[in-house]
Amino acid sequence: MQRLIDAFFNSVRAFRKLAVSEKAFQQELMLLVLALPLGWFVSVSWRGYALLVGAVLLLIMVEVLNTGIEAACDAFSREFNVDIQLAKDCGSLAVLISVVIVAGVWGIAIIERITGLPI
């Protein structure tokens, strides 16, 4: 049980640090704050709502992992290194893919709401 408690406090510490210092994380938190009520009006079902909010949470999760990769790389070396650049670029690509997923899920849900036809 102590491990779970420690993990919780580690997670809270990371959340606070990212919420204060990482602009992308702050923007994605604002997106989540907007998605929670907006998703309720856009979705046509509980499953749809869960998918809309879940897509935004997926984006936030990938951003957190990307930030962790960048922090680990910076802790190892701040000098240019091809392998470190690849690691950072891959993290950035993962965030971009997550953004595309969010845009696709929300786009389909909005079209479904407007047309009234399930896609």
GROMACS .gro file of C-alpha atoms in nm:
model
  119
    1MET     CA    1   0.000   0.000   0.000
    2GLN     CA    2   0.288   0.238   0.073
    3ARG     CA    3   0.408   0.205  -0.287
    4LEU     CA    4   0.070   0.324  -0.414
    5ILE     CA    5   0.074   0.619  -0.176
    6ASP     CA    6   0.429   0.712  -0.281
    7ALA     CA    7   0.336   0.678  -0.649
    8PHE     CA    8   0.036   0.905  -0.595
    9PHE     CA    9   0.250   1.177  -0.435
   10ASN     CA   10   0.511   1.144  -0.712
   11SER     CA   11   0.234   1.189  -0.969
   12VAL     CA   12   0.096   1.495  -0.790
   13ARG     CA   13   0.446   1.645  -0.779
   14ALA     CA   14   0.488   1.587  -1.155
   15PHE     CA   15   0.142   1.731  -1.227
   16ARG     CA   16   0.219   2.046  -1.030
   17LYS     CA   17   0.557   2.092  -1.198
   18LEU     CA   18   0.413   2.048  -1.546
   19ALA     CA   19   0.110   2.267  -1.474
   20VAL     CA   20   0.338   2.551  -1.363
   21SER     CA   21   0.624   2.525  -1.611
   22GLU     CA   22   0.516   2.349  -1.933
   23LYS     CA   23   0.319   2.563  -2.178
   24ALA     CA   24   0.200   2.269  -2.390
   25PHE     CA   25   0.072   2.087  -2.080
   26GLN     CA   26  -0.109   2.403  -1.967
   27GLN     CA   27  -0.274   2.437  -2.308
   28GLU     CA   28  -0.383   2.075  -2.307
   29LEU     CA   29  -0.527   2.110  -1.957
   30MET     CA   30  -0.731   2.404  -2.084
   31LEU     CA   31  -0.843   2.188  -2.375
   32LEU     CA   32  -0.958   1.925  -2.124
   33VAL     CA   33  -1.146   2.188  -1.921
   34LEU     CA   34  -1.325   2.292  -2.242
   35ALA     CA   35  -1.378   1.934  -2.360
   36LEU     CA   36  -1.556   1.821  -2.043
   37PRO     CA   37  -1.869   2.036  -2.089
   38LEU     CA   38  -1.845   2.072  -2.468
   39GLY     CA   39  -1.818   1.698  -2.517
   40TRP     CA   40  -2.148   1.657  -2.334
   41PHE     CA   41  -2.324   1.866  -2.601
   42VAL     CA   42  -2.134   1.724  -2.898
   43SER     CA   43  -2.168   1.355  -2.816
   44VAL     CA   44  -2.480   1.156  -2.889
   45SER     CA   45  -2.413   0.887  -2.628
   46TRP     CA   46  -2.223   0.815  -2.310
   47ARG     CA   47  -1.975   0.611  -2.513
   48GLY     CA   48  -1.925   0.904  -2.746
   49TYR     CA   49  -1.866   1.137  -2.452
   50ALA     CA   50  -1.612   0.896  -2.304
   51LEU     CA   51  -1.436   0.877  -2.641
   52LEU     CA   52  -1.421   1.255  -2.677
   53VAL     CA   53  -1.282   1.311  -2.328
   54GLY     CA   54  -1.060   1.002  -2.354
   55ALA     CA   55  -0.900   1.134  -2.673
   56VAL     CA   56  -0.801   1.455  -2.494
   57LEU     CA   57  -0.670   1.255  -2.197
   58LEU     CA   58  -0.465   1.044  -2.441
   59LEU     CA   59  -0.313   1.363  -2.578
   60ILE     CA   60  -0.225   1.479  -2.227
   61MET     CA   61  -0.072   1.142  -2.144
   62VAL     CA   62   0.147   1.148  -2.455
   63GLU     CA   63   0.253   1.505  -2.375
   64VAL     CA   64   0.355   1.395  -2.024
   65LEU     CA   65   0.563   1.110  -2.168
   66ASN     CA   66   0.719   1.343  -2.424
   67THR     CA   67   0.814   1.588  -2.149
   68GLY     CA   68   0.968   1.301  -1.953
   69ILE     CA   69   1.173   1.194  -2.255
   70GLU     CA   70   1.294   1.551  -2.307
   71ALA     CA   71   1.385   1.589  -1.939
   72ALA     CA   72   1.578   1.261  -1.939
   73CYS     CA   73   1.764   1.359  -2.256
   74ASP     CA   74   1.849   1.703  -2.117
   75ALA     CA   75   1.971   1.547  -1.793
   76PHE     CA   76   2.202   1.319  -1.991
   77SER     CA   77   2.350   1.590  -2.212
   78ARG     CA   78   2.261   1.935  -2.337
   79GLU     CA   79   2.510   1.908  -2.622
   80PHE     CA   80   2.384   1.816  -2.966
   81ASN     CA   81   2.362   1.443  -3.018
   82VAL     CA   82   2.193   1.272  -3.314
   83ASP     CA   83   2.043   0.998  -3.095
   84ILE     CA   84   1.908   1.247  -2.841
   85GLN     CA   85   1.761   1.454  -3.124
   86LEU     CA   86   1.588   1.142  -3.260
   87ALA     CA   87   1.443   1.060  -2.918
   88LYS     CA   88   1.307   1.414  -2.881
   89ASP     CA   89   1.174   1.418  -3.237
   90CYS     CA   90   0.999   1.083  -3.181
   91GLY     CA   91   0.834   1.223  -2.869
   92SER     CA   92   0.721   1.524  -3.068
   93LEU     CA   93   0.585   1.297  -3.341
   94ALA     CA   94   0.388   1.101  -3.081
   95VAL     CA   95   0.228   1.425  -2.963
   96LEU     CA   96   0.143   1.520  -3.323
   97ILE     CA   97  -0.018   1.180  -3.383
   98SER     CA   98  -0.222   1.230  -3.066
   99VAL     CA   99  -0.336   1.572  -3.189
  100VAL     CA  100  -0.450   1.411  -3.517
  101ILE     CA  101  -0.643   1.148  -3.319
  102VAL     CA  102  -0.814   1.417  -3.109
  103ALA     CA  103  -0.901   1.621  -3.419
  104GLY     CA  104  -1.037   1.313  -3.594
  105VAL     CA  105  -1.247   1.192  -3.302
  106TRP     CA  106  -1.390   1.539  -3.236
  107GLY     CA  107  -1.441   1.605  -3.609
  108ILE     CA  108  -1.639   1.284  -3.655
  109ALA     CA  109  -1.846   1.355  -3.343
  110ILE     CA  110  -1.927   1.707  -3.461
  111ILE     CA  111  -2.027   1.584  -3.807
  112GLU     CA  112  -2.239   1.313  -3.645
  113ARG     CA  113  -2.411   1.574  -3.424
  114ILE     CA  114  -2.473   1.818  -3.708
  115THR     CA  115  -2.602   1.563  -3.959
  116GLY     CA  116  -2.780   1.341  -3.707
  117LEU     CA  117  -2.640   1.039  -3.888
  118PRO     CA  118  -2.416   0.791  -3.708
  119ILE     CA  119  -2.083   0.760  -3.884
   0.00000   0.00000   0.00000
